[in-house]
Coordinates of C-alpha atoms in Angstrom, one line a residue:
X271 CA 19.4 22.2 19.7
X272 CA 18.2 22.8 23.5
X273 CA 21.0 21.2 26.2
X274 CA 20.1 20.7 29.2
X275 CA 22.5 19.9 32.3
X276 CA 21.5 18.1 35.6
X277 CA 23.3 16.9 38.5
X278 CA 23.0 14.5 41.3
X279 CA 23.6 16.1 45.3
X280 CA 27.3 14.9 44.9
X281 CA 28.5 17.1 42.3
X282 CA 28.7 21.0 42.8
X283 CA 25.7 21.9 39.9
X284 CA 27.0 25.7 40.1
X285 CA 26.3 27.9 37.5
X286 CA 29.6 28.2 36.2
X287 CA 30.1 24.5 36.3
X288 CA 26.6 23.8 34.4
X289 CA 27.2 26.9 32.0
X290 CA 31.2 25.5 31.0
X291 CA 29.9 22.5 30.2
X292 CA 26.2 23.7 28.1
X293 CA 29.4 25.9 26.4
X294 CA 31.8 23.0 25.8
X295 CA 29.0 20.7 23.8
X296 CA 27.0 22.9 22.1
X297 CA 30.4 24.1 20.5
X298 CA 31.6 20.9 20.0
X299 CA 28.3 19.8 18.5
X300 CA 27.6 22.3 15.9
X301 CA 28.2 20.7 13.2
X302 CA 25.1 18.8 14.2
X303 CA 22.7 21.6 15.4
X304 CA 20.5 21.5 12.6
X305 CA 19.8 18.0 12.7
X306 CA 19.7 17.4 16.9
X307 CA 16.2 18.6 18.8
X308 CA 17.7 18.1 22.2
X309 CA 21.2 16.9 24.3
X310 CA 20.9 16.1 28.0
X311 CA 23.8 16.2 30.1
X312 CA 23.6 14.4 33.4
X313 CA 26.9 14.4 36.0
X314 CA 27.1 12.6 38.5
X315 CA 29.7 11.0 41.0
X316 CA 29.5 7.1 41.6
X317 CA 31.7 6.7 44.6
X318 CA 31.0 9.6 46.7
X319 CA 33.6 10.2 49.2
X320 CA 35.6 7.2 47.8
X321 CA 37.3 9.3 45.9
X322 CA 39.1 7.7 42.5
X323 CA 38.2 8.1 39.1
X324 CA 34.4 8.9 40.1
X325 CA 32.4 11.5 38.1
X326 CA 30.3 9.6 35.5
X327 CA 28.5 12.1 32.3
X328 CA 26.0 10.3 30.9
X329 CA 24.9 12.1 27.6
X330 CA 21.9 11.3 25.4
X331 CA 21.1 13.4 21.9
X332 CA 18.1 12.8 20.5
X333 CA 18.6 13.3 16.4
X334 CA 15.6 14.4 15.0
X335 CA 13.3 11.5 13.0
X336 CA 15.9 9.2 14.7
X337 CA 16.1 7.1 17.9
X338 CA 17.6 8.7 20.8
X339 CA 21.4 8.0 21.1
X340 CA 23.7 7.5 24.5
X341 CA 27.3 7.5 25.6
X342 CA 28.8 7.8 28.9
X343 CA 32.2 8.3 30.5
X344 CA 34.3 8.0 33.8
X345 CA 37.1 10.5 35.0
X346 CA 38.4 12.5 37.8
X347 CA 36.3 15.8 37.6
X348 CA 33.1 16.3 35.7
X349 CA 34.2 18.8 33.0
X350 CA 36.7 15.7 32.3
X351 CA 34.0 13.0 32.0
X352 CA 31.6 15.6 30.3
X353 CA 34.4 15.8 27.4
X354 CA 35.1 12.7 26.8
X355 CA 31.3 12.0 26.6
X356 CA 31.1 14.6 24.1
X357 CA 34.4 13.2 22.2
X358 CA 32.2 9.3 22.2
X359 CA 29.0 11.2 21.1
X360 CA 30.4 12.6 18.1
X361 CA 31.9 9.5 17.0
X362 CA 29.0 8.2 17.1
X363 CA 26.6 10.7 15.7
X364 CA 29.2 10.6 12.9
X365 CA 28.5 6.9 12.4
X366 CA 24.8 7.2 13.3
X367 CA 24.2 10.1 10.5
X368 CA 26.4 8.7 8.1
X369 CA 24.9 5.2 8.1
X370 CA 21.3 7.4 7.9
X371 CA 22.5 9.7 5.1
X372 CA 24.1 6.5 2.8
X373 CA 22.9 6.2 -0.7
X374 CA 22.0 2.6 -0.5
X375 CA 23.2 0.3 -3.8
X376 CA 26.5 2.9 -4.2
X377 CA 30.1 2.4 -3.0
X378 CA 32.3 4.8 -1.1
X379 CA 33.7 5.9 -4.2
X380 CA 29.9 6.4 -5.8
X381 CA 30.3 3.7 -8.4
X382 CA 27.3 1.1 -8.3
X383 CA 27.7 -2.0 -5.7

């Protein structure tokens, strides 16, 4: 799994800022790293000098043999709205795999439907 982390001119893109949060999602996606080719991570910050709840993450996994998938999230600083992107995406990889990986014709409990 190959992350990648961009930023617009807005938010500060230093390296400990882009290197926190490559850390934070490939730990927090492991349990997918077998099955994900690539994650892109892109912060940004919609109001500019507005101020507020600003800093948008937009994150897209692509699953490999899959479609890609996408999530994003709002907060105060971007390390905040890059975790709770992380937090949607794995709800919904767990949905996305799970729905892929279901024996079709069985029940939860594997007795025939």
């Amino acid at each position: 799994m190959k992350v990648q982390v961009s930023t617009d001119k807005r938010v500060d893109g230093s390296t400990a800022i882009v290197s926190e949060v490559t850390t934070m999602v490939e730990s927090s996606l492991a349990r997918y790293r077998e099955r994900l080719t690539r994650v892109e991570v892109h912060l940004s910050d919609v109001n500019g000098p507005k101020g507020g709840v600003d800093h948008r993450c937009a994150l897209e996994a692509r699953p490999a043999g899959l479609d890609a998938v996408a999530v994003t999230h709002n907060a105060q600083t971007p390390f905040e709205a890059a975790k709770g992107a992380v937090e949607k995406m794995l709800r919904l990889l767990t949905s996305t795999f799970g729905r892929h990986d279901d024996i079709k014709g069985l029940s939860a409990s594997g007795q025939p439907t």
